[in-house]
Tab-separated table of C-alpha atoms and ligand atoms in Angstrom:
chain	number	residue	atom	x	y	z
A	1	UNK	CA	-0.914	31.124	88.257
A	2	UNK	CA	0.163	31.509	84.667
A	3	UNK	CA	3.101	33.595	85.816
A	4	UNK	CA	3.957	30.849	88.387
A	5	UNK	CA	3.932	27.896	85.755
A	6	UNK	CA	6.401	29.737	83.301
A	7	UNK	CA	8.731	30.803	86.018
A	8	UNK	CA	8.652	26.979	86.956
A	9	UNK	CA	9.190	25.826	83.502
A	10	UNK	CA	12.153	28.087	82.725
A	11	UNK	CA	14.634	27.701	85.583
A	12	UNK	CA	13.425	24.339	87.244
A	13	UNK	CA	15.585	21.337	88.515
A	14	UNK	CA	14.058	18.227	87.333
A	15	UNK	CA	14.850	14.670	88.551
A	16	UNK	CA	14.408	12.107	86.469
A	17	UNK	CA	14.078	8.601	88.690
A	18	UNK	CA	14.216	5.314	86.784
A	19	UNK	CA	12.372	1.322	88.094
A	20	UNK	CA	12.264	-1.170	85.658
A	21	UNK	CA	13.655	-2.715	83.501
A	22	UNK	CA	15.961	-1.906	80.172
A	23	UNK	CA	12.542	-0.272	78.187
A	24	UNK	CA	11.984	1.926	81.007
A	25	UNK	CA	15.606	2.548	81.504
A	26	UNK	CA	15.267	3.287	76.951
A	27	UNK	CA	12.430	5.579	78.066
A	28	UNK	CA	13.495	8.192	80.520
A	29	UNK	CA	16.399	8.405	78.659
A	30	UNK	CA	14.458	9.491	75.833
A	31	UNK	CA	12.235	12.001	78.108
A	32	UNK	CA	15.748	13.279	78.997
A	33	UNK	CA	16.673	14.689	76.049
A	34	UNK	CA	12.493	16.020	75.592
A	35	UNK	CA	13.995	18.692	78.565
A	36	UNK	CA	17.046	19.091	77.974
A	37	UNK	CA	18.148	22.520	77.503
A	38	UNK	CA	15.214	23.813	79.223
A	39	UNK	CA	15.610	22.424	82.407
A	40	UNK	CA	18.696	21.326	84.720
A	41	UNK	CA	18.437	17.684	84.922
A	42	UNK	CA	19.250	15.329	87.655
A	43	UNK	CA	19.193	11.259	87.370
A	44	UNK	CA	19.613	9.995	91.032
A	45	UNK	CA	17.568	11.490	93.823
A	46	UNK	CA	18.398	14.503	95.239
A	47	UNK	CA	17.278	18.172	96.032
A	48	UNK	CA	14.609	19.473	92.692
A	49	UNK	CA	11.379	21.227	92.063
A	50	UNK	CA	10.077	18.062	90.026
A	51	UNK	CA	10.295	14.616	90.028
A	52	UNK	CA	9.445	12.127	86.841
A	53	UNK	CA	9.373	9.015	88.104
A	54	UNK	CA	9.067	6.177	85.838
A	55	UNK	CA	7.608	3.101	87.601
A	56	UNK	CA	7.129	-1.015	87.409
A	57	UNK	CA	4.788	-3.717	88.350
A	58	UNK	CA	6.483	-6.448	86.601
A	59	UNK	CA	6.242	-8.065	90.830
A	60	UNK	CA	4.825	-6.675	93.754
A	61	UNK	CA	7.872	-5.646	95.402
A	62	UNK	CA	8.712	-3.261	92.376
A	63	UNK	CA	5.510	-1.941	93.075
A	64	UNK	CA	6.132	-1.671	96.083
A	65	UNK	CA	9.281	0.099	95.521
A	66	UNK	CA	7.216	2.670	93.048
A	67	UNK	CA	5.141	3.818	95.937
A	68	UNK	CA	8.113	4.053	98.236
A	69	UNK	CA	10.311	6.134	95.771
A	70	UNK	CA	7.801	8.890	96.775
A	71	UNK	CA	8.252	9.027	100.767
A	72	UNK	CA	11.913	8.771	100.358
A	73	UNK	CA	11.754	12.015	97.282
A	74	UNK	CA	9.362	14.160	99.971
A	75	UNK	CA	12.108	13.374	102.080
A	76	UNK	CA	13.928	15.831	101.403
A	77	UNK	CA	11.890	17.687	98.478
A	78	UNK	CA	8.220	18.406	100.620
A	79	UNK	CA	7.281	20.496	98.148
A	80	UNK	CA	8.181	18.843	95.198
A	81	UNK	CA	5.916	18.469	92.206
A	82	UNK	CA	5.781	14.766	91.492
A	83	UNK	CA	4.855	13.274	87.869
A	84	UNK	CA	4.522	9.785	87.935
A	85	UNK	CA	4.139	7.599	84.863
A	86	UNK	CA	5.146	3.705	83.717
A	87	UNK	CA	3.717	0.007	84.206
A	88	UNK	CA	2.588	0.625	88.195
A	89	UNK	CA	0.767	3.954	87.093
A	90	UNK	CA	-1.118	1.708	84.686
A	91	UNK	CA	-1.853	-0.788	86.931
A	92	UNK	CA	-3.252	1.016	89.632
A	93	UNK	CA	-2.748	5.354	89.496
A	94	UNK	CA	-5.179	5.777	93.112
A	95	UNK	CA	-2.076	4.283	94.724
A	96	UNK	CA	-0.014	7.306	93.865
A	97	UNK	CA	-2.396	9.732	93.403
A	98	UNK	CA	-3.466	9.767	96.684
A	99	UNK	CA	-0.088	11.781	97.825
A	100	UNK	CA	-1.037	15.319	97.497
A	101	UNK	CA	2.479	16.541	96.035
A	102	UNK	CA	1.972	13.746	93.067
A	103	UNK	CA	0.339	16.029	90.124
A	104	UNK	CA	-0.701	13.360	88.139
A	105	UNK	CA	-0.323	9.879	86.523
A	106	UNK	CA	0.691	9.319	82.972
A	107	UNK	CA	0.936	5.363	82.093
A	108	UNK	CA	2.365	3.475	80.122
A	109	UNK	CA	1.652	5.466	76.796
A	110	UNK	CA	2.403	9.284	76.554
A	111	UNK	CA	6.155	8.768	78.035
A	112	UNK	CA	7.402	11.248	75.461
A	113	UNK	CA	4.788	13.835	75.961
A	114	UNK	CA	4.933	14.104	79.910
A	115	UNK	CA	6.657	17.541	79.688
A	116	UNK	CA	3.243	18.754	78.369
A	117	UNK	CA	1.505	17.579	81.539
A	118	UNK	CA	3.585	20.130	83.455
A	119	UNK	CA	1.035	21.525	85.664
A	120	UNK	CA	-1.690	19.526	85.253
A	121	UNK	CA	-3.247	17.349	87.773
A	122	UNK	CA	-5.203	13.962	88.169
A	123	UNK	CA	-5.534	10.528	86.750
A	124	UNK	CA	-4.347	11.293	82.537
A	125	UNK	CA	-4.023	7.933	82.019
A	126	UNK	CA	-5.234	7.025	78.466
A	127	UNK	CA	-5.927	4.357	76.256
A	128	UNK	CA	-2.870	2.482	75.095
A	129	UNK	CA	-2.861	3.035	70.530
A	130	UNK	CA	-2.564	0.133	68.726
A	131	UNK	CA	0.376	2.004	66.494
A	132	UNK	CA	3.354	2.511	67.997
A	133	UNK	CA	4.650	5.721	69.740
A	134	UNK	CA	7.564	6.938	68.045
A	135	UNK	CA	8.187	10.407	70.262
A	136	UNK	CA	11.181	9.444	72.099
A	137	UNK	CA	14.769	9.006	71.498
A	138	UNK	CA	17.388	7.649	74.154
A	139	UNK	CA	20.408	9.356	72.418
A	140	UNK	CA	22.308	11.028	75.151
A	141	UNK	CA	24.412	8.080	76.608
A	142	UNK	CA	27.937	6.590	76.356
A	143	UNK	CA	29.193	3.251	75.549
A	144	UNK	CA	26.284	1.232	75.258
A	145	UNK	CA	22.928	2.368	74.327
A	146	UNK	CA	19.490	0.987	73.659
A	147	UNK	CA	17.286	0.998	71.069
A	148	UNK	CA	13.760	0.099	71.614
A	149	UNK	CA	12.063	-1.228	68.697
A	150	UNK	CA	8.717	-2.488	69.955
A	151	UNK	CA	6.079	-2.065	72.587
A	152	UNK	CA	3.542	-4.113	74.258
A	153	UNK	CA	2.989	-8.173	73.790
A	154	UNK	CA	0.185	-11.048	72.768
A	155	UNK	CA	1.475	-13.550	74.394
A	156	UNK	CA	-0.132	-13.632	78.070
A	157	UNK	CA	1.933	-15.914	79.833
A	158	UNK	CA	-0.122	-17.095	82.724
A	159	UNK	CA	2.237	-15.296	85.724
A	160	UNK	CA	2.930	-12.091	83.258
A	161	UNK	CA	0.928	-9.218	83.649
A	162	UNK	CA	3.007	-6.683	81.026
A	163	UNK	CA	0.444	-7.469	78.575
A	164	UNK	CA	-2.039	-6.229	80.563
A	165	UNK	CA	-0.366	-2.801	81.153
A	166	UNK	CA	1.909	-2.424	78.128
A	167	UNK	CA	-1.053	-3.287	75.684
A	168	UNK	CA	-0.841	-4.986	72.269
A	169	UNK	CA	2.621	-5.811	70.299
A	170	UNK	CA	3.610	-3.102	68.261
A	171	UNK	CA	6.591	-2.417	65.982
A	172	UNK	CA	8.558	0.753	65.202
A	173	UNK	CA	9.462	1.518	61.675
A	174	UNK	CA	12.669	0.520	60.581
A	175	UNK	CA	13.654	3.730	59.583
A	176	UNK	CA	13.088	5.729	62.546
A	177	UNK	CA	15.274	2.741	63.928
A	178	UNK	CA	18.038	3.076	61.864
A	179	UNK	CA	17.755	7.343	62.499
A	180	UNK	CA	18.087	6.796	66.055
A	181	UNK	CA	21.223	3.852	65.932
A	182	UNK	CA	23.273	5.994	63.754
A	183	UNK	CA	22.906	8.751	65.854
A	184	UNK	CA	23.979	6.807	68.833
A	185	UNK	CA	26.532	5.117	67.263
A	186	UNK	CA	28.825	8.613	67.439
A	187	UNK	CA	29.074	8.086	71.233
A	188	UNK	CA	28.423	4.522	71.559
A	189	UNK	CA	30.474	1.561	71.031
A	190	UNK	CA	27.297	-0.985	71.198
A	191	UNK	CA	23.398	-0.793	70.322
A	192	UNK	CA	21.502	-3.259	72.628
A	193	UNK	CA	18.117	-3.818	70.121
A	194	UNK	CA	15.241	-3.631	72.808
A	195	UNK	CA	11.386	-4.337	73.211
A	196	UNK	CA	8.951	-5.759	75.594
A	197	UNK	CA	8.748	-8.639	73.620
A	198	UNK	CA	11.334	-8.167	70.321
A	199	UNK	CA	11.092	-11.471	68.811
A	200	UNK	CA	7.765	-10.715	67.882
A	201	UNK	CA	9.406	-7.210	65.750
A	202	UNK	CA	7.153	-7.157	62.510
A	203	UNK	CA	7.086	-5.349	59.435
A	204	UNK	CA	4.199	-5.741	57.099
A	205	UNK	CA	2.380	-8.563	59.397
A	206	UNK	CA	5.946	-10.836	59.246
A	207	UNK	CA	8.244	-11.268	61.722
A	208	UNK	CA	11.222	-9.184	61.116
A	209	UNK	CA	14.051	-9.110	63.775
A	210	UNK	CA	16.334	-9.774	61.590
A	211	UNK	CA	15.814	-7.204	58.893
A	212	UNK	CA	16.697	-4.787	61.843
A	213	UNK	CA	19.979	-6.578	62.427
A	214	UNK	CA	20.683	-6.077	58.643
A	215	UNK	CA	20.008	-2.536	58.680
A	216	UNK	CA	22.623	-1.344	60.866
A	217	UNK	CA	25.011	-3.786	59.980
A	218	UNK	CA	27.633	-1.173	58.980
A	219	UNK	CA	27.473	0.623	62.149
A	220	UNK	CA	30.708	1.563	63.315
A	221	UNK	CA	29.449	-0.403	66.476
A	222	UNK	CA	28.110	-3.716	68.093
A	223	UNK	CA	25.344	-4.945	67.630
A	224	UNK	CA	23.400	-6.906	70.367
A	225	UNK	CA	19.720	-8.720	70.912
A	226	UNK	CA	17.768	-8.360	74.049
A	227	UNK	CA	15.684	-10.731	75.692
A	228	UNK	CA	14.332	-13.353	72.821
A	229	UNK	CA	11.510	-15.944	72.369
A	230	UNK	CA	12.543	-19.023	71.079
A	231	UNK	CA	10.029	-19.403	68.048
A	232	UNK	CA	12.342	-16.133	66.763
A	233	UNK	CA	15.483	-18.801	66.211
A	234	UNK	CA	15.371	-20.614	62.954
A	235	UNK	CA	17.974	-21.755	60.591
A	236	UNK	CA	17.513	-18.501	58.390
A	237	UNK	CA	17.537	-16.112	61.317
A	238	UNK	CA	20.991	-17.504	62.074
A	239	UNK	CA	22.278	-17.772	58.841
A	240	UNK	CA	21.716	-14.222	58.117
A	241	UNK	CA	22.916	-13.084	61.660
A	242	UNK	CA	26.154	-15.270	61.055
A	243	UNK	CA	26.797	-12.874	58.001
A	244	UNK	CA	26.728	-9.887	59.976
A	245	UNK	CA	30.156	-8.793	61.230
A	246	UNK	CA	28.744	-6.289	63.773
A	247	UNK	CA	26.387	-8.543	65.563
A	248	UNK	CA	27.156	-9.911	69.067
A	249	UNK	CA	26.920	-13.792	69.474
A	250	UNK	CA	24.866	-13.712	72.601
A	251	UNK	CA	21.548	-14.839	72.631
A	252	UNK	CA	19.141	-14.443	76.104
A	253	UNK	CA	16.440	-17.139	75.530
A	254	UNK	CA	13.910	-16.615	78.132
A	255	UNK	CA	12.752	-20.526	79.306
A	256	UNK	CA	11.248	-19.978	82.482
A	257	UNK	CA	10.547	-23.467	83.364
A	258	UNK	CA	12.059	-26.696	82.341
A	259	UNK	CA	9.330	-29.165	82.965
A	260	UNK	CA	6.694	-29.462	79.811
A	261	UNK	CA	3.646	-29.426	82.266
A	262	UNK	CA	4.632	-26.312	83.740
A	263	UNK	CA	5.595	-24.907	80.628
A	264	UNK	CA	1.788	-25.699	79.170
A	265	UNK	CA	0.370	-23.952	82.436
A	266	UNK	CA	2.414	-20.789	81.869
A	267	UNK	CA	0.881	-20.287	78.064
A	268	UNK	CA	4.431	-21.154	77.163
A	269	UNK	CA	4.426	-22.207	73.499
A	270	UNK	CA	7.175	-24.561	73.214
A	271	UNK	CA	8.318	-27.652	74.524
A	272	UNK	CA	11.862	-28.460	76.105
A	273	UNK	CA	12.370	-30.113	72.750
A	274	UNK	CA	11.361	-27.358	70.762
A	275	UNK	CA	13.657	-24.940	73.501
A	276	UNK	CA	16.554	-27.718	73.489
A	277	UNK	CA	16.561	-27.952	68.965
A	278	UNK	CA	16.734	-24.235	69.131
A	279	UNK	CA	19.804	-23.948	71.437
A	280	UNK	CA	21.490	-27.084	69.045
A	281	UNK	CA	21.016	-24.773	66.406
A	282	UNK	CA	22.387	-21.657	67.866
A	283	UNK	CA	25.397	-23.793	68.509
A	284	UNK	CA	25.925	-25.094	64.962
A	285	UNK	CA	25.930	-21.470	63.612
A	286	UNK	CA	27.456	-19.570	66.706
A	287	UNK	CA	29.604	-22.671	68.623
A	288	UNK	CA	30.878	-20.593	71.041
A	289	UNK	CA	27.644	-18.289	71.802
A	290	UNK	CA	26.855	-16.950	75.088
A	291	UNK	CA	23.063	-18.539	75.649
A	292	UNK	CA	21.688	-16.974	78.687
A	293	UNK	CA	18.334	-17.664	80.238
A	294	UNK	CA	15.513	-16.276	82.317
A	295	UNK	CA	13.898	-19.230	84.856
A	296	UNK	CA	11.088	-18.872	87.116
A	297	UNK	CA	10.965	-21.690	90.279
A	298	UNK	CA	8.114	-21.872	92.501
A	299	UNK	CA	5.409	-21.516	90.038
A	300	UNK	CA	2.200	-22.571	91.540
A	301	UNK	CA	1.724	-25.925	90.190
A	302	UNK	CA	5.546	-26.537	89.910
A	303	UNK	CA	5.830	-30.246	91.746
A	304	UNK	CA	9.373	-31.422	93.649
A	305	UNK	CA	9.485	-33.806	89.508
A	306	UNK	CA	8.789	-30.521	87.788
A	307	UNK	CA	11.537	-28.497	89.698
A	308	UNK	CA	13.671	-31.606	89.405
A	309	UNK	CA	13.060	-31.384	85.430
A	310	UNK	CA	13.876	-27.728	85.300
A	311	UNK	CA	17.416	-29.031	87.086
A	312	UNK	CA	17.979	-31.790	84.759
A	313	UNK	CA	16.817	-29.993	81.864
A	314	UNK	CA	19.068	-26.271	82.392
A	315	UNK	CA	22.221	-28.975	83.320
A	316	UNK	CA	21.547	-30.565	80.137
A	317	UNK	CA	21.354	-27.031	77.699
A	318	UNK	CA	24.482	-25.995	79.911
A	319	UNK	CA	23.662	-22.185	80.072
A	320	UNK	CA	26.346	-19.436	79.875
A	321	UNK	CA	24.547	-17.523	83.190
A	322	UNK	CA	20.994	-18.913	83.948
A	323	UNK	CA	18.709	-15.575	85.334
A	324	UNK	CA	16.215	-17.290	88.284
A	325	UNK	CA	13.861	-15.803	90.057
A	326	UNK	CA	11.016	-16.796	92.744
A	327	UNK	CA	7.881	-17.039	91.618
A	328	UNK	CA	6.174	-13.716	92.745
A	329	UNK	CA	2.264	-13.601	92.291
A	330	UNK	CA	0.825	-10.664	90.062
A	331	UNK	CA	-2.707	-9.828	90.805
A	332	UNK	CA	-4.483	-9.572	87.765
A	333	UNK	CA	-3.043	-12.453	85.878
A	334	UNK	CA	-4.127	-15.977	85.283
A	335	UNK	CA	-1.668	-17.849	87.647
A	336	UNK	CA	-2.567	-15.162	90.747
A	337	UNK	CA	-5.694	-17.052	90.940
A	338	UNK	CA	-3.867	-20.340	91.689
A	339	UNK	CA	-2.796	-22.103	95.351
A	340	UNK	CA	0.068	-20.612	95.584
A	341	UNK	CA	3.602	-22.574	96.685
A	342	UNK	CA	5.388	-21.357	100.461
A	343	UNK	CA	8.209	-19.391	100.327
A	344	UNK	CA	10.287	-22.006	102.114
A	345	UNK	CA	10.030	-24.033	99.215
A	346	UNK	CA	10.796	-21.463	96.490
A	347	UNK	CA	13.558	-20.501	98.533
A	348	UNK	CA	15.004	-23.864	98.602
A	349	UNK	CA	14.574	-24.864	94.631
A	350	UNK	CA	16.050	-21.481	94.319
A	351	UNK	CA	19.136	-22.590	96.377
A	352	UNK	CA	19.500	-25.574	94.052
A	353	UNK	CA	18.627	-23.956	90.809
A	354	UNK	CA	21.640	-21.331	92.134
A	355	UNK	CA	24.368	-24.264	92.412
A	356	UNK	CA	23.384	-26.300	88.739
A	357	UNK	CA	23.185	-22.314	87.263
A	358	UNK	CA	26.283	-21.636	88.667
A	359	UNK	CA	28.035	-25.067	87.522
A	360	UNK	CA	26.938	-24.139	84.222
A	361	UNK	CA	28.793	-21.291	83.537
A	362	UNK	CA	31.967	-22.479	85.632
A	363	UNK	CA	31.595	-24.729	81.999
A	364	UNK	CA	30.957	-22.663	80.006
A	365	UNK	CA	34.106	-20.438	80.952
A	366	UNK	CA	36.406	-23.411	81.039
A	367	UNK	CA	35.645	-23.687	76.892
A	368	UNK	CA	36.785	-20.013	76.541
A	369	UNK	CA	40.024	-20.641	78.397
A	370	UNK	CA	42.831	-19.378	75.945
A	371	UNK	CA	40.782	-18.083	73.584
A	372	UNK	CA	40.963	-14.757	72.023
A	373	UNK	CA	37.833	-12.330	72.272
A	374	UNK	CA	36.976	-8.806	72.282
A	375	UNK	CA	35.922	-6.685	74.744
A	376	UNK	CA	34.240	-3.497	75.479
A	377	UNK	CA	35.469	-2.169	78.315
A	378	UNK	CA	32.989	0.085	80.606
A	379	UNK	CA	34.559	0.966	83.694
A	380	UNK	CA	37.852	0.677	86.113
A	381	UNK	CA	36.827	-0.418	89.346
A	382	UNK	CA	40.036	-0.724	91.744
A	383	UNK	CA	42.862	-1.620	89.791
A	384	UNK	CA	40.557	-3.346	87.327
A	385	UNK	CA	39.210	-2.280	83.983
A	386	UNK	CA	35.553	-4.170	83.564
A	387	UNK	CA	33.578	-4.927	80.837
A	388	UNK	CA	31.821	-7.320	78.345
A	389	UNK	CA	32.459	-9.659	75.745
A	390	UNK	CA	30.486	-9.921	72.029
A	391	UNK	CA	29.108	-13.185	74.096
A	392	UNK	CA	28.136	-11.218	76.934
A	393	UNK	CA	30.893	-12.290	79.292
A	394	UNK	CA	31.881	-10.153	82.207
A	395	UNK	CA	35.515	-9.455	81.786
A	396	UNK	CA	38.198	-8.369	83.910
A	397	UNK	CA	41.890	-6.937	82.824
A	398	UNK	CA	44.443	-4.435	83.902
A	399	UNK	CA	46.395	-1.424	81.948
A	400	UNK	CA	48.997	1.545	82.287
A	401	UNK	CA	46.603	3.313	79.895
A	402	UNK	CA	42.803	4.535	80.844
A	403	UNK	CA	40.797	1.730	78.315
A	404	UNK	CA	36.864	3.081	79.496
A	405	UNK	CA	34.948	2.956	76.976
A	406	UNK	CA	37.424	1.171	74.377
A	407	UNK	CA	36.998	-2.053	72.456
A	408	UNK	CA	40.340	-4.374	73.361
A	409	UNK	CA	41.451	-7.747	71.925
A	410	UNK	CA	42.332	-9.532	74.714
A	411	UNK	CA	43.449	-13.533	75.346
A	412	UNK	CA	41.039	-15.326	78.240
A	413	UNK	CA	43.564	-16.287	80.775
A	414	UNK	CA	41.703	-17.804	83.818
A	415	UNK	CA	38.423	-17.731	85.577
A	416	UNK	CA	38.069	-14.745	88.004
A	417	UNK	CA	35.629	-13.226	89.885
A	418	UNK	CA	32.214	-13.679	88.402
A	419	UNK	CA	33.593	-13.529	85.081
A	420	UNK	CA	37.090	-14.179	83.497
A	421	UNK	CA	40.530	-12.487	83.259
A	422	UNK	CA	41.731	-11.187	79.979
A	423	UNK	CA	45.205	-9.739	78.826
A	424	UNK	CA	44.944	-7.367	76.289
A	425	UNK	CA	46.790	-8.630	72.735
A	426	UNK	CA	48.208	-5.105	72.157
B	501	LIG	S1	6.454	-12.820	76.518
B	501	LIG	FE1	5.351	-13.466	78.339
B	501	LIG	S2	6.743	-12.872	79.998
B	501	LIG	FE2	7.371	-11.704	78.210
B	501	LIG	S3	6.276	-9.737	78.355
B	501	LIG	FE3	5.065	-11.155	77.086
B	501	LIG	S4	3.612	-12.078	78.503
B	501	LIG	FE4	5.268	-11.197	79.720
């Protein structure tokens, strides 16, 4: 057996297989480099000995997906040794366990240590610390690359059942922060600062986002938030972030509904005042600012007024992109135990919320019309190069010369696409 195992560990293919969202996608980066060297590594599915699969339950269908990941792995691998780990291992690990070829079930804390699990079996699970778990580090990409600096979150909105699996909010220390951005910022021309819930980042008990911003703001690199909260937006966050010449004027403001009531009966703890003052004031610092936004529709006790406030309301804020999704019920949280809305009707405020989100940016574009941004550039796809603006603008632009992973100035010539079209200011 013993024999077997080291055999295994030396000369093994390993396929790493990534659900989720930008955390997980932080995380098997960071289990990457824990083999690297000692194993040959694959990232998309193909022919290996093992399979790490890193799962999510943020909705049922991604669960759902988890599960399936494993038929369509035995495929063509019957005899693979499966690890699985992440948010749906959490949730429920019997679902996966009960394939024989899955050795055994890891969580959502312990990412960094699966490589020790090689060749053990069962349900290894374990209670999620209340300190965070600073084993991993995501530095083997190009371009952009994220840095998570938190874990977990308190705030138990009513449909969200992360909480539940990613345990309580938790902060990194700056320092092992800072070790990991300067690393990446040798291959990487942006640092997107990540978390479960990152505007709740804390040093010493007090809400520190911003001290993380000011710590790598002479990075030879970009600088940009993930998903916020809006009590993290105050007049001193953004004076300090409008000081930093590194940092990337595009703030993601999760809102999720746009009627009060609903907001109150997702644990929501702000108002479309409160939400509205905030996005006034990102606008007086940052007046161009991409302002993004997450929205939920079809939330159980969303009325036709509700939904009709959400419209009105995301019209009125005029978004840069607006992020919707259908309400999709998570067993285990609050809002599962409501009556729950018919698809037909989620599928119809989704329709609307589509046009008014996609009005919104058509606006938003039209201001940036002859303006002159930067851009870093990611990929060529056909005869165009593609990438993003500082205010998180999808960009499109041709060249004689090969401009992947560059920064360009370029001049915003017209709407195109699902972006715009830039010349380059050479
Ligand atoms: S802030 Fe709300 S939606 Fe976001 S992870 Fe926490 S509970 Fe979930």
């Amino acid at each position: 057996m013993l024999e077997n195992f080291t055999k295994i560990q030396k000369k093994q293919k390993v396929c790493l297989i990534n659900l989720g969202c930008k955390v997980n996608q932080y995380e098997i980066d960071g289990i990457l480099n824990t083999l690297q060297g000692e194993y040959e590594i694959i990232t998309k599915l193909g022919k290996a000995e093992i399979f790490i699969v890193n799962t999510c339950a943020v909705t049922q269908e991604a669960e759902r997906k988890s599960r399936q990941i494993i038929s369509k792995i035995l495929k063509q691998n019957i005899d693979a040794k499966i690890y699985m780990c992440g948010c749906a291992t959490e949730h429920n690990s019997e679902q996966f366990l009960k394939t024989p070829q899955v050795q055994c079930v890891i969580g959502t804390f312990g990412k960094g240590k699966i490589k020790e699990n090689f060749g053990k079996t069962g349900n290894l699970t374990q209670e999620i610390s209340k300190e965070y778990e600073d084993n991993l580090l995501a530095t083997n990409v190009r371009t952009r690359g994220y840095v998570k600096i938190q874990d977990g979150c308190n705030n138990f909105c009513s449909y969200c059942i992360i909480p539940y699996l990613r345990g309580r909010s938790r902060s990194r220390a700056l320092e092992s922060i800072v070790k990991e951005a300067k690393i990446l910022s040798k291959n990487c021309k942006e640092i997107v600062i990540t978390g479960i819930n990152i505007s709740d980042y804390k040093i010493d008990g007090k809400l520190a986002l911003i001290e993380v911003l000011f710590a790598l703001k002479n990075l030879p690199t970009r600088v940009r938030l993930g998903s916020l909260e809006a009590n993290v937006i105050t007049e001193e966050f953004l004076e300090k972030a409008k000081s930093i010449e590194n940092f990337c004027p595009h703030f993601h403001l999760s809102l999720q509904s746009g009627s009060d009531k609903v907001l109150k009966e997702m644990n929501r703890h702000y108002t479309t005042k409160d939400y509205y003052e905030k996005v006034s004031l990102i606008r007086q610092f940052f007046p161009f600012s991409g302002i993004t936004t997450d929205v939920i529709v079809g939330y159980p006790t969303e009325t036709d007024d509700d939904f009709e406030n959400t419209l009105t309301f995301v019209e009125k804020v005029s978004f840069s992109a607006v992020h919707f999704f259908i309400y999709s019920s998570r067993e285990g949280t609050r809002a599962s135990k409501l009556p729950q809305l018919n698809g037909s009707v989620k599928k119809q405020r989704e329709e609307k919320l589509k046009i008014v989100a996609q009005n919104c940016k058509k606006k938003y574009l039209e201001k940036l019309l002859s303006k002159n941004i930067e851009v870093l550039v990611e990929q060529k796809v056909g005869k165009y190069f593609i990438g993003f603006s500082r205010e998180y603008v999808k960009c499109f632009l041709t060249s004689k010369r090969d401009l992947t992973g560059k920064i360009v100035k370029a001049k915003v010539g017209k709407i195109f696409e699902d972006g715009i079209f830039v010349e380059e200011i050479v």
